[in-house]
Coordinates of C-alpha atoms in Angstrom, one line a residue:
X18 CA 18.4 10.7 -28.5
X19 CA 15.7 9.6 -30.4
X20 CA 16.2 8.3 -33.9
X21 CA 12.9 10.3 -35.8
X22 CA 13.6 13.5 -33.4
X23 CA 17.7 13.5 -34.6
X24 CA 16.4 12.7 -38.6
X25 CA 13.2 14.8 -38.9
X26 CA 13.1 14.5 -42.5
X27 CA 11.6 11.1 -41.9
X28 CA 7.9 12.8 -41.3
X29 CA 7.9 10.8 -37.9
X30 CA 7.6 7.1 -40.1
X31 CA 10.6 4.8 -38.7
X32 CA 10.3 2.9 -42.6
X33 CA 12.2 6.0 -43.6
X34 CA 15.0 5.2 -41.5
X35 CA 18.2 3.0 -43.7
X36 CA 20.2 0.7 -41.6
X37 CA 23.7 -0.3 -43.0
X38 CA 24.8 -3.7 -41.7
X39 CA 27.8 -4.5 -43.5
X40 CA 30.5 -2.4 -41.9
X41 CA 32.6 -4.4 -40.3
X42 CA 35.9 -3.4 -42.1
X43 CA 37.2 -0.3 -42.5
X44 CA 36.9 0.1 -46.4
X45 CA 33.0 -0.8 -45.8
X46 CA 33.1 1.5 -42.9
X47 CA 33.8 3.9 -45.3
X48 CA 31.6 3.1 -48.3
X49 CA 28.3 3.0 -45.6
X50 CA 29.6 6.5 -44.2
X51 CA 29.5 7.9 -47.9
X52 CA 26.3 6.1 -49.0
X53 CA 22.5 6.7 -48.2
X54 CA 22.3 4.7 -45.6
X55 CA 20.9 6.2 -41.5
X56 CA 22.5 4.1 -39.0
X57 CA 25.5 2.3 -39.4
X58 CA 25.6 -1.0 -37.6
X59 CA 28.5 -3.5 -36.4
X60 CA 28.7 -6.5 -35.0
X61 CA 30.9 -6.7 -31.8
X62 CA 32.5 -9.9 -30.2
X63 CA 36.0 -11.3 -29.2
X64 CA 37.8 -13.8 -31.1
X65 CA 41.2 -15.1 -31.1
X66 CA 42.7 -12.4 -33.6
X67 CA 42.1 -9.8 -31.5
X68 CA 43.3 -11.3 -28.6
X69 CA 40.4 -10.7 -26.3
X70 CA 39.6 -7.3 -26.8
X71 CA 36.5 -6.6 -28.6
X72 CA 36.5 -6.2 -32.7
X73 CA 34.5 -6.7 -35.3
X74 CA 33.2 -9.8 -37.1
X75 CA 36.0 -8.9 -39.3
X76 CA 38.4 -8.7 -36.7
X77 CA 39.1 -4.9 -36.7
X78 CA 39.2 -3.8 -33.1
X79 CA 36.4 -2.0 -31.7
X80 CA 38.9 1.0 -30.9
X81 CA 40.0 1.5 -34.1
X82 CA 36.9 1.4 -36.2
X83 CA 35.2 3.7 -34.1
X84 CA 38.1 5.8 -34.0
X85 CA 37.7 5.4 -38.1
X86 CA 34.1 5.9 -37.9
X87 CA 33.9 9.4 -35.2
X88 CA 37.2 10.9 -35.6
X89 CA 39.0 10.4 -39.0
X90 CA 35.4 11.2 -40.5
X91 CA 34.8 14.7 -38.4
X92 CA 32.0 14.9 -40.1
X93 CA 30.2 11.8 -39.9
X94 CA 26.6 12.4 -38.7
X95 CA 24.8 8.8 -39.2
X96 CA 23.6 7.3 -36.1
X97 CA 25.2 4.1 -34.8
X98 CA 24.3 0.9 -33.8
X99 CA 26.2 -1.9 -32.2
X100 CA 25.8 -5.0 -31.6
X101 CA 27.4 -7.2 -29.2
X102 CA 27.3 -10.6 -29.7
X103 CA 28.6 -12.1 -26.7
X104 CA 28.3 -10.6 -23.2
X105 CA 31.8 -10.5 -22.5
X106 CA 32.2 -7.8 -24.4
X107 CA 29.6 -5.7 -23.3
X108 CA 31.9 -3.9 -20.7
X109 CA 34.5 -3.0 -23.4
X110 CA 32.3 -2.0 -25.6
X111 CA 30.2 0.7 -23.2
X112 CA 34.2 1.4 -21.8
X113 CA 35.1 2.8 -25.6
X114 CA 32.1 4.2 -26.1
X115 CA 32.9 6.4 -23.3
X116 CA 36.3 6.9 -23.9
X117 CA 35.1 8.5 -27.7
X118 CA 32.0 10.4 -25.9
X119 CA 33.0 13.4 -27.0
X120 CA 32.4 12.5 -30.1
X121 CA 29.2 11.1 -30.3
X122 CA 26.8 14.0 -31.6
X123 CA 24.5 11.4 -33.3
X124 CA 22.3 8.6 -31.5
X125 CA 23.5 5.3 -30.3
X126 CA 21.9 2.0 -30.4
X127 CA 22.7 -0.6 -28.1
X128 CA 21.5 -4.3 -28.9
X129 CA 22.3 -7.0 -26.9
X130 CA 20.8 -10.1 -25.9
X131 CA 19.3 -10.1 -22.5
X132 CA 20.8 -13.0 -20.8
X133 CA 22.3 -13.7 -16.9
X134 CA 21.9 -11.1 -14.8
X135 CA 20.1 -8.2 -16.2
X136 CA 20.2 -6.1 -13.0
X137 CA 24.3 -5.8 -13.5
X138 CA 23.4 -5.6 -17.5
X139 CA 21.5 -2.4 -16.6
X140 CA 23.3 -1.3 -14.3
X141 CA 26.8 -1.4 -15.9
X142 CA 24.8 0.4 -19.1
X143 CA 24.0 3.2 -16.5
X144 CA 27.4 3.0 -15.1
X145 CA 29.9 3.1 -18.0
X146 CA 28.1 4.7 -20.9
X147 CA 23.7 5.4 -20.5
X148 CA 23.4 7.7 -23.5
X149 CA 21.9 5.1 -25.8
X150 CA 18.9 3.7 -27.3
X151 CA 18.8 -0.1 -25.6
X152 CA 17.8 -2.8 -28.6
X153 CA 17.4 -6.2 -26.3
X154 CA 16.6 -9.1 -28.4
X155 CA 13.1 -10.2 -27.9
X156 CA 13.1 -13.5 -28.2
X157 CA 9.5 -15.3 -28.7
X158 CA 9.5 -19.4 -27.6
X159 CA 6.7 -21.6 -26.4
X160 CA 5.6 -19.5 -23.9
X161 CA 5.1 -15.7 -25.4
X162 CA 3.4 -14.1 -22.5
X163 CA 6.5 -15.2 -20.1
X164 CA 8.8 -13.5 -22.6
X165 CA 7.4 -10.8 -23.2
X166 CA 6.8 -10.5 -19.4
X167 CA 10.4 -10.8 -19.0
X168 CA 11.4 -8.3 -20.9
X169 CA 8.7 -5.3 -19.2
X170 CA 9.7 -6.3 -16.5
X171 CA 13.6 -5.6 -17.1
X172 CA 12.8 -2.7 -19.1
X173 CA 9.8 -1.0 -17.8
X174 CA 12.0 1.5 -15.6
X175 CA 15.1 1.9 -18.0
X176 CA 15.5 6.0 -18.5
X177 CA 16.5 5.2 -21.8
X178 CA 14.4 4.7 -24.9
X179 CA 13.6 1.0 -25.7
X180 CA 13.6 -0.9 -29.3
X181 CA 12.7 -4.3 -28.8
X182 CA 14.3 -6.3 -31.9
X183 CA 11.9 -9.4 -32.7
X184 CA 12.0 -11.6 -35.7
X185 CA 9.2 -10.3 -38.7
X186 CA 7.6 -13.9 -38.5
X187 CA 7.2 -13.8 -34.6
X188 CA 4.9 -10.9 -34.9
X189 CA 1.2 -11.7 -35.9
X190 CA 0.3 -14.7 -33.7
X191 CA 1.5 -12.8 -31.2
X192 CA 0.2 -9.6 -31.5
X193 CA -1.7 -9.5 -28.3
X194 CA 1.5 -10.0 -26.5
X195 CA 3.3 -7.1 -28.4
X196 CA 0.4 -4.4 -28.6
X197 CA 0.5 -4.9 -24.8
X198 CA 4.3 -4.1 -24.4
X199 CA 3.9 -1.5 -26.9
X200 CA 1.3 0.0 -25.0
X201 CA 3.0 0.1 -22.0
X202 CA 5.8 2.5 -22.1
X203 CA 5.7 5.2 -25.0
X204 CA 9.7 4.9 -24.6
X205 CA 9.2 1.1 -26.7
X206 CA 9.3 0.6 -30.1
X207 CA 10.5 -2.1 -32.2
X208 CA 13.5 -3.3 -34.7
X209 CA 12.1 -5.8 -37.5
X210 CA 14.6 -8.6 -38.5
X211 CA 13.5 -10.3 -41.5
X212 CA 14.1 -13.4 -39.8
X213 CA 16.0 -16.9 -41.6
X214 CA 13.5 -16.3 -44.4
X215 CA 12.4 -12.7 -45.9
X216 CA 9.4 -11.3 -44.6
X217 CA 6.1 -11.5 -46.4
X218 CA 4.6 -8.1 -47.5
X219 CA 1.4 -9.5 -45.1
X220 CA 3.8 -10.2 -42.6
X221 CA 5.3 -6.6 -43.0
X222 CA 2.3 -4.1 -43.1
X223 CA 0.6 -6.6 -40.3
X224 CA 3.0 -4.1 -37.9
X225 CA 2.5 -1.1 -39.7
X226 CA -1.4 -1.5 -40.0
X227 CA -2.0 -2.1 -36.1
X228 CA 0.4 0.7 -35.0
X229 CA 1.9 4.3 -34.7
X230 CA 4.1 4.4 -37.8
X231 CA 6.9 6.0 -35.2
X232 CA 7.1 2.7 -33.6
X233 CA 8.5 0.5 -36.0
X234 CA 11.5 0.0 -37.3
X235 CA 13.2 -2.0 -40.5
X236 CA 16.7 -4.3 -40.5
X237 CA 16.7 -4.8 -44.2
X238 CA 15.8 -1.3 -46.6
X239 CA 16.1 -3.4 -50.1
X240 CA 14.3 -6.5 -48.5
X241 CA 11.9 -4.5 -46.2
X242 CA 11.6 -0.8 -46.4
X243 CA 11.7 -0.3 -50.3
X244 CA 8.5 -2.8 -50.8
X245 CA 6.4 -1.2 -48.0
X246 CA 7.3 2.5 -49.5
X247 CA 6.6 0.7 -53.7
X248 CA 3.2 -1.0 -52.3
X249 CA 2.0 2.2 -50.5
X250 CA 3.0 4.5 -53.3
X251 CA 1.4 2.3 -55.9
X252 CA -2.0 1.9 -54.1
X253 CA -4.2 4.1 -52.1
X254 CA -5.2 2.7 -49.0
X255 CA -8.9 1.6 -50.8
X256 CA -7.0 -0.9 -52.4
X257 CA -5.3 -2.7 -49.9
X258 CA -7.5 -4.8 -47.2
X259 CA -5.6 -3.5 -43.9
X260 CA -4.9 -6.6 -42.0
X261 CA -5.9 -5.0 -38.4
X262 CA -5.7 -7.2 -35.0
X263 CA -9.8 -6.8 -33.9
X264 CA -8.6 -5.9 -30.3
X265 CA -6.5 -3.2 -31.8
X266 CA -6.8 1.1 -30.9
X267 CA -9.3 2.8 -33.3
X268 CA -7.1 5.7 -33.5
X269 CA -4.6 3.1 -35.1
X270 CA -7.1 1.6 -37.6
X271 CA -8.3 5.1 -38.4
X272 CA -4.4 7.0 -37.9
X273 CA -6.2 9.4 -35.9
X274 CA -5.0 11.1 -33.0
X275 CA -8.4 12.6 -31.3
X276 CA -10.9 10.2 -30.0
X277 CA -13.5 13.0 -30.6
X278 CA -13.2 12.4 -34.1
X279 CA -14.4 8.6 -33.7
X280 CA -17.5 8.7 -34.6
X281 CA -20.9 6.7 -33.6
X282 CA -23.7 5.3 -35.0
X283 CA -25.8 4.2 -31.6
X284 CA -28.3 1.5 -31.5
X285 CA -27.9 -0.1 -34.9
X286 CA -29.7 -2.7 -34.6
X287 CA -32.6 -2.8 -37.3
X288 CA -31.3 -3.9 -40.9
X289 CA -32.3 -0.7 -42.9
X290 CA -30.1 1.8 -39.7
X291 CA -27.4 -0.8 -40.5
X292 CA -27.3 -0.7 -44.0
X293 CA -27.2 3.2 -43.7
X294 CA -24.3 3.2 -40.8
X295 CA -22.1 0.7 -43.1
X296 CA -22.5 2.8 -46.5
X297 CA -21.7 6.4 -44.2
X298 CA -18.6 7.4 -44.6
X299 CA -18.6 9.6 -41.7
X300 CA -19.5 6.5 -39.3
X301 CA -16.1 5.1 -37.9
X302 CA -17.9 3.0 -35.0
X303 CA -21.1 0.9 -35.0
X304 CA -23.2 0.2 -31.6
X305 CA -25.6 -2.3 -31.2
X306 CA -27.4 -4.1 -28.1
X307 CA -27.6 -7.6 -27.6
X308 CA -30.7 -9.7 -25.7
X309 CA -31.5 -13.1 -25.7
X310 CA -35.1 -14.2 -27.2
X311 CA -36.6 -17.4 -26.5
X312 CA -38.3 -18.2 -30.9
X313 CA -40.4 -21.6 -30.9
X314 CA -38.9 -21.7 -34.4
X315 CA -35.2 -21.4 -33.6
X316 CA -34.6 -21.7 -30.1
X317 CA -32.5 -19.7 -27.6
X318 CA -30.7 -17.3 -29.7
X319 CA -29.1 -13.7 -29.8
X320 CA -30.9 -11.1 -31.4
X321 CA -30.0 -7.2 -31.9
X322 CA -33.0 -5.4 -29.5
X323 CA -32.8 -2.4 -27.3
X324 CA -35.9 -1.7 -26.8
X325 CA -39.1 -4.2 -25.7
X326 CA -40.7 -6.5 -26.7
X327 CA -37.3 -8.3 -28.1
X328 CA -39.4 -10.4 -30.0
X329 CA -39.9 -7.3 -32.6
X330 CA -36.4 -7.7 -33.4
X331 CA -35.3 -7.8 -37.1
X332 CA -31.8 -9.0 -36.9
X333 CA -29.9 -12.4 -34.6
X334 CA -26.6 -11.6 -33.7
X335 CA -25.2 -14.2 -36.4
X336 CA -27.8 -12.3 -39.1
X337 CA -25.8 -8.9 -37.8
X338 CA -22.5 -10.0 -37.6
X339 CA -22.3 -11.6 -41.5
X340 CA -23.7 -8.3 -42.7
X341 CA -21.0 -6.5 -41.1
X342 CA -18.0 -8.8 -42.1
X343 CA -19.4 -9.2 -46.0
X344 CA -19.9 -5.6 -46.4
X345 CA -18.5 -4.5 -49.8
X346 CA -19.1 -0.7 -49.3
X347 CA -15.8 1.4 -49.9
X348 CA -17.1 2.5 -46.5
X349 CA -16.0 -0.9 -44.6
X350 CA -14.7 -2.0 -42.9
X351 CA -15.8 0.1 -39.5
X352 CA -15.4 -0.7 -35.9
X353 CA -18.2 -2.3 -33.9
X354 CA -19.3 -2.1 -30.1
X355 CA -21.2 -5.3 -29.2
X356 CA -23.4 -4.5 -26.2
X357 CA -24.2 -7.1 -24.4
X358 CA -27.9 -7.1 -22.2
X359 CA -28.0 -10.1 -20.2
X360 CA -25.3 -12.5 -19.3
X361 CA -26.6 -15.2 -20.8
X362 CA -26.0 -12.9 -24.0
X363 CA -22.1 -12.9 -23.7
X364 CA -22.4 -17.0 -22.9
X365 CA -24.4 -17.5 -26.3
X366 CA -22.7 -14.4 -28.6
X367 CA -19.4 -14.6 -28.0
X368 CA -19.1 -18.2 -30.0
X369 CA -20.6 -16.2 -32.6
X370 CA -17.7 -13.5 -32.6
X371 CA -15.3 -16.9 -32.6
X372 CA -17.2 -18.0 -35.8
X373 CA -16.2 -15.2 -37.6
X374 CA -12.9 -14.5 -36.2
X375 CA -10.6 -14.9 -39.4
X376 CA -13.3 -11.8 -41.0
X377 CA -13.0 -9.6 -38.3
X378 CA -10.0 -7.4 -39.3
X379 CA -11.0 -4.2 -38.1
X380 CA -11.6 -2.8 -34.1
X381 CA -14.2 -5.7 -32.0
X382 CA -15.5 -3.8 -28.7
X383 CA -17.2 -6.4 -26.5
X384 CA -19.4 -4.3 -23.9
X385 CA -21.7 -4.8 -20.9
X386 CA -22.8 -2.9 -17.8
X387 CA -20.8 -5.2 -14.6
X388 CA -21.6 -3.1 -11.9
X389 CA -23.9 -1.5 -9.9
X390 CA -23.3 2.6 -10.5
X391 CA -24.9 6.0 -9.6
X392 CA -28.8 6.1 -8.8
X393 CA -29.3 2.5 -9.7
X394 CA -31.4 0.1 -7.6
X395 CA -31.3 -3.6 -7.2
X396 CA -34.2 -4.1 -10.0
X397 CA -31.1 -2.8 -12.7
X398 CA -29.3 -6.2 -12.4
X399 CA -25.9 -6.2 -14.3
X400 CA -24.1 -8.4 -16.2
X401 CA -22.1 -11.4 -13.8
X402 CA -18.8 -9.3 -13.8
X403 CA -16.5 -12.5 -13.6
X404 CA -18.8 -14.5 -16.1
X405 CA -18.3 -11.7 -18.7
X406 CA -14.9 -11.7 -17.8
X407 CA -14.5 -15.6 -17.8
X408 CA -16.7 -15.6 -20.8
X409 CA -14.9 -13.3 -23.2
X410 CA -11.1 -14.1 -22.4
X411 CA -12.1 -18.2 -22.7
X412 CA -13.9 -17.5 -26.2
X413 CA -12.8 -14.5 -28.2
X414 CA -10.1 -12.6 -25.7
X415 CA -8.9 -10.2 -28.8
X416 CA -11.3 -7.4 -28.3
X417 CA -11.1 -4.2 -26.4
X418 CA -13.4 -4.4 -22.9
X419 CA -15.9 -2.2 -22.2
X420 CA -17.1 -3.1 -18.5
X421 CA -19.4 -0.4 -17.4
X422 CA -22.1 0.1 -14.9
X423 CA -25.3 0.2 -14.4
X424 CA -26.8 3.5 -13.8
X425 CA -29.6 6.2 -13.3
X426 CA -29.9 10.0 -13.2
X427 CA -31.7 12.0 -11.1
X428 CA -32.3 14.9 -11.7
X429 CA -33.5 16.4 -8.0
X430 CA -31.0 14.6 -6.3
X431 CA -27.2 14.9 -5.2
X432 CA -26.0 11.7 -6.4
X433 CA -25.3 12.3 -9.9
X434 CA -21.6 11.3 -10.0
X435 CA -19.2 8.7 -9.9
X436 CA -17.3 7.2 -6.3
X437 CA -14.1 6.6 -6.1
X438 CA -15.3 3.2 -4.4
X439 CA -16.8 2.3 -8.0
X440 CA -13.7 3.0 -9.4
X441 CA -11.6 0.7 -7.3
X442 CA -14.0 -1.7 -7.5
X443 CA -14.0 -1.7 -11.3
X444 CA -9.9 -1.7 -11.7
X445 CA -10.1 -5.0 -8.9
X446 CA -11.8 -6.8 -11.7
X447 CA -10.1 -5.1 -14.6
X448 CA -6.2 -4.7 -13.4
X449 CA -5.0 -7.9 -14.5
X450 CA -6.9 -8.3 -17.6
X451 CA -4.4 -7.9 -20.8
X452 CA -6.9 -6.2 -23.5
X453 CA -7.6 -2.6 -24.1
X454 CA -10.4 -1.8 -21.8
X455 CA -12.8 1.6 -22.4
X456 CA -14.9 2.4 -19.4
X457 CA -18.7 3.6 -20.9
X458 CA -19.6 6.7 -18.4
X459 CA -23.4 8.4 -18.9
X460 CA -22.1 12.0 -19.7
X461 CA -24.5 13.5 -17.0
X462 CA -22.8 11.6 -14.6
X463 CA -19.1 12.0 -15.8
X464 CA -18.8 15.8 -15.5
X465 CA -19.2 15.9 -12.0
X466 CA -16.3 12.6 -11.9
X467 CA -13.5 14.2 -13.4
X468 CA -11.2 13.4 -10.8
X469 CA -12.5 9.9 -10.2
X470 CA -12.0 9.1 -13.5
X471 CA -8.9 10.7 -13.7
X472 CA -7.5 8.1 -10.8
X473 CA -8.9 5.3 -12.9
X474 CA -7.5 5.9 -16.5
X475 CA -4.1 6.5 -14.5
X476 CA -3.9 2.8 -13.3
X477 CA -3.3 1.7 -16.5
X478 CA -1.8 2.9 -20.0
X479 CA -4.4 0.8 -21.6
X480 CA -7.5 2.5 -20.0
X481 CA -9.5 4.7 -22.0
X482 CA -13.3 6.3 -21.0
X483 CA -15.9 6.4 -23.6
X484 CA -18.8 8.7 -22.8
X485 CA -22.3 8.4 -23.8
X486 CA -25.6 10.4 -23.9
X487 CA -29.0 9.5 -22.8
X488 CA -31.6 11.7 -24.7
X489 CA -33.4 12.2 -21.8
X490 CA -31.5 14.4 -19.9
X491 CA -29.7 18.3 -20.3
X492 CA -26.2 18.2 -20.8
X493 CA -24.5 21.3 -21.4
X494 CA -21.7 21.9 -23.9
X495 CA -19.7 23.3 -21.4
X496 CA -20.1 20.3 -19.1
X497 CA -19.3 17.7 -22.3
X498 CA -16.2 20.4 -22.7
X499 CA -14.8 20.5 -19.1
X500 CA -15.0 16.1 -19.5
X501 CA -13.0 16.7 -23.0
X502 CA -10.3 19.1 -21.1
X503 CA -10.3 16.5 -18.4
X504 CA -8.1 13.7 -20.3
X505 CA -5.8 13.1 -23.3
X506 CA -7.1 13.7 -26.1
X507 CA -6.8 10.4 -27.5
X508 CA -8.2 8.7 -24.1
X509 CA -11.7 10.3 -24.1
X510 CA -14.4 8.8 -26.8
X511 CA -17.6 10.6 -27.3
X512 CA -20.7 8.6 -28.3
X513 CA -23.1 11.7 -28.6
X514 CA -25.7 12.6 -30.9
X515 CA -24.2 14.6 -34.0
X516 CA -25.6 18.0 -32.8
X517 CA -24.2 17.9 -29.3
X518 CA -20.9 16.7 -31.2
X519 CA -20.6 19.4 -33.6
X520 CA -21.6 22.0 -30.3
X521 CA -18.5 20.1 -28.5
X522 CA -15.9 20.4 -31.0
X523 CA -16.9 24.2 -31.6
X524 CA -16.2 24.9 -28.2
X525 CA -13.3 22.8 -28.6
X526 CA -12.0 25.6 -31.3
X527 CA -13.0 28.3 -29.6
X528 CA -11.4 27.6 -26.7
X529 CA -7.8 27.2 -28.6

């Protein structure tokens, strides 16, 4: 049973949630069962007192309390949560739990340290007593990705819900790790322990600002919870930078829950359409193309051109990219989609994106066309698919990709959709890769590739599809509708023009 379905007074926002940890005799048993507190949690081992059975830290046997905690007090709703410290235990404790079954009308939180075999670990969960919430320790040493590996790979079939405890230090230098384990099962969330040391504040809306709110969970209510619910009463979100992870989910930065309502400012590359894109409110995302230009005065160097000759260009990318981490508007900061023209584009921009990484708290989409799509021809040359690759991960790696393809319509002929082979061909390149990738897809193209795209966005929980218009060509609101109805709604971006967008959403009304 899920912890924000049992208490739904908590508006869906695990900081809501009170953990009692000091319950390990009876007389605190009772005072946590009276008090305020959520879930009551105990510590379980097996020490000499109790003569091998499993008891408290306070050596009151494991029986006894819970017979304290579920039967003497009838009426005891507050979810539990134990915690066994030592694995030999584990078996007696899932054996009461079952004996008291029941009982147990409220959730149940298992944590346990994930160590020897986990196969029999699961297995005896499954066996003996599976109607919990599993809270593994998560464990973070010199090698992150390995542990977090670990643990999806132990937990990525588990029918029960997963809270993956992790110390509140642990969690921003490794937020790439933990957005992806996060990402992959909605079933994981996590349990915050303040750690040897308490928590910064930074260190405690760093989780909240780069995720659902649902997700995340607090060991310590004075210590934790209390200042998060002070510092967000006190303030309105204008007054507080939010500390977001730049290859973090727009729908996060922006706690939306409909890509559709992302909104695009395309082609921004001039300095007066930038200045106008950063001070609009109603811009959430900012596109603009990158080329390389050859300048006798400065050399080889990225500039912000769509369009030819490049040498009419206004803005470099390093002109660009200081405007858009110095803005002061209460506007800022917004997302940006850098896209890139030429691969010699990605090799000199992306140590430009390095140079500003410590600014660039808000969503960084890195974007170029990889692969040869619909109607193009061998003049259309894409971007080196393994150098954009190579390039991005070895430089700046904490963006969201946007690989796309290369592409044409034609408007007498029958090729105006997406293969299947392009798909596979794309997810060959992209399967392995750890960041958020959004495949671009020209609208005209996409309606008639529902089901190719369908296939694609299903090979991962981290694909999403962002489609875009070309103002040359008729697409139909019912076409941009049937795309919409096609996906989640938070897996389909639209980078339209505002009319076709307002058209879209109306039908979008209409049709509810």
């Amino acid at each position: 049973m899920d912890l924000l379905t049992y208490f739904s007074d908590a508006n869906n926002d695990g900081v809501k949630i009170r953990f009692e940890q000091q319950t390990s005799t009876l007389d605190l048993l009772q005072q946590a069962i009276k008090g305020p507190s959520d879930v009551i949690e105990v510590d379980i081992q097996s020490d000499v007192p109790c003569a091998g059975a499993a008891c408290t830290s306070d050596d009151v046997i494991f029986r006894t309390w819970l017979q304290a905690c579920l039967v003497d007090n009838g009426e005891n709703t507050k979810a539990l949560k134990i915690n066994v410290k030592l694995p030999d235990v584990l078996q007696q404790t899932l054996t009461i739990l079952q004996e008291f079954a029941n009982h147990v009308k409220q959730p149940v939180l298992l944590n346990f340290g994930v160590v020897g075999d986990t196969e029999v670990i699961m297995d005896m969960i499954n066996t003996i007593f599976p109607n919990v919430t599993l809270v593994p320790t998560l464990s973070l040493g010199t090698s992150p990705w390995d542990d977090v590996d670990r643990m999806y790979d132990v937990f990525q079939f588990a029918s029960q819900n997963v809270m993956f405890s992790i110390d509140a230090h642990n969690i921003k230098n490794n937020w790439d790790k933990l957005g992806w384990l996060l990402d992959q099962n909605n079933k994981f969330s996590f349990y915050i322990e303040k750690g040897a040391d308490d928590a910064t504040e930074d260190e405690l809306f760093y989780v909240r600002d780069n995720t659902e709110v649902s997700h995340v969970y607090y060991s310590n209510y004075a210590g934790m919870n209390e200042p998060i619910m002070k510092a967000e009463a006190e303030s309105s979100s204008s007054d507080r930078i939010v500390d977001f992870y730049s290859g973090g989910d727009p729908l996060d930065f922006y706690r939306m829950t409909d890509a559709i309502n992302v909104t695009w400012a395309h082609r921004v590359n001039g300095k007066d359409q930038l200045e106008a894109s950063l001070s609009d409110a109603a811009t959430k995302m900012i596109e603009a193309d990158i080329k390389m230009f050859n300048s006798s005065e400065r050399g080889y160097l990225p500039v912000m051109s769509h369009d030819p000759p490049v040498s009419n260009y206004e803005l470099t990318l390093q002109e660009w990219l200081d405007s858009i981490t110095s803005c002061t508007y209460s506007t800022c900061p917004k997302g940006v989609k850098l896209d890139y023209k030429s691969t010699e584009a990605v090799e000199h921009g992306m140590p430009l994106v390095l140079a500003v990484a410590d600014k660039l708290n808000f969503p960084v989409w890195v974007n170029a066309d990889v692969l040869q799509g619909p109607n193009s021809n061998p003049l259309m040359r894409p971007v080196d698919a393994k150098l954009f690759f190579d390039y991005v991960d070895s430089i700046y790696p904490h963006v969201t990709l946007s690989p796309g393809w290369k592409t044409a319509h034609n408007p007498i002929g029958d090729t105006n959709y997406y293969t299947i082979e392009m798909m596979e061909e794309m997810n060959s390149f992209t399967q392995s890769l750890r960041q958020p990738i959004t495949f671009p897809a020209r609208a005209s193209l996409t309606h008639q590739s529902i089901e190719q795209f369908q296939w694609l966005l299903a090979q991962s929980n981290r694909y999403t599809l962002t489609v875009w218009h070309s103002t040359s060509e008729d697409v139909t609101t019912d076409q941009l509708l049937k795309i919409y109805n096609g996906f989640a709604k938070d897996k389909v971006y639209f980078d339209i023009p505002d009319a076709m967008m307002a058209e879209l959403k109306q039908a979008i009304t209409d049709q509810s």
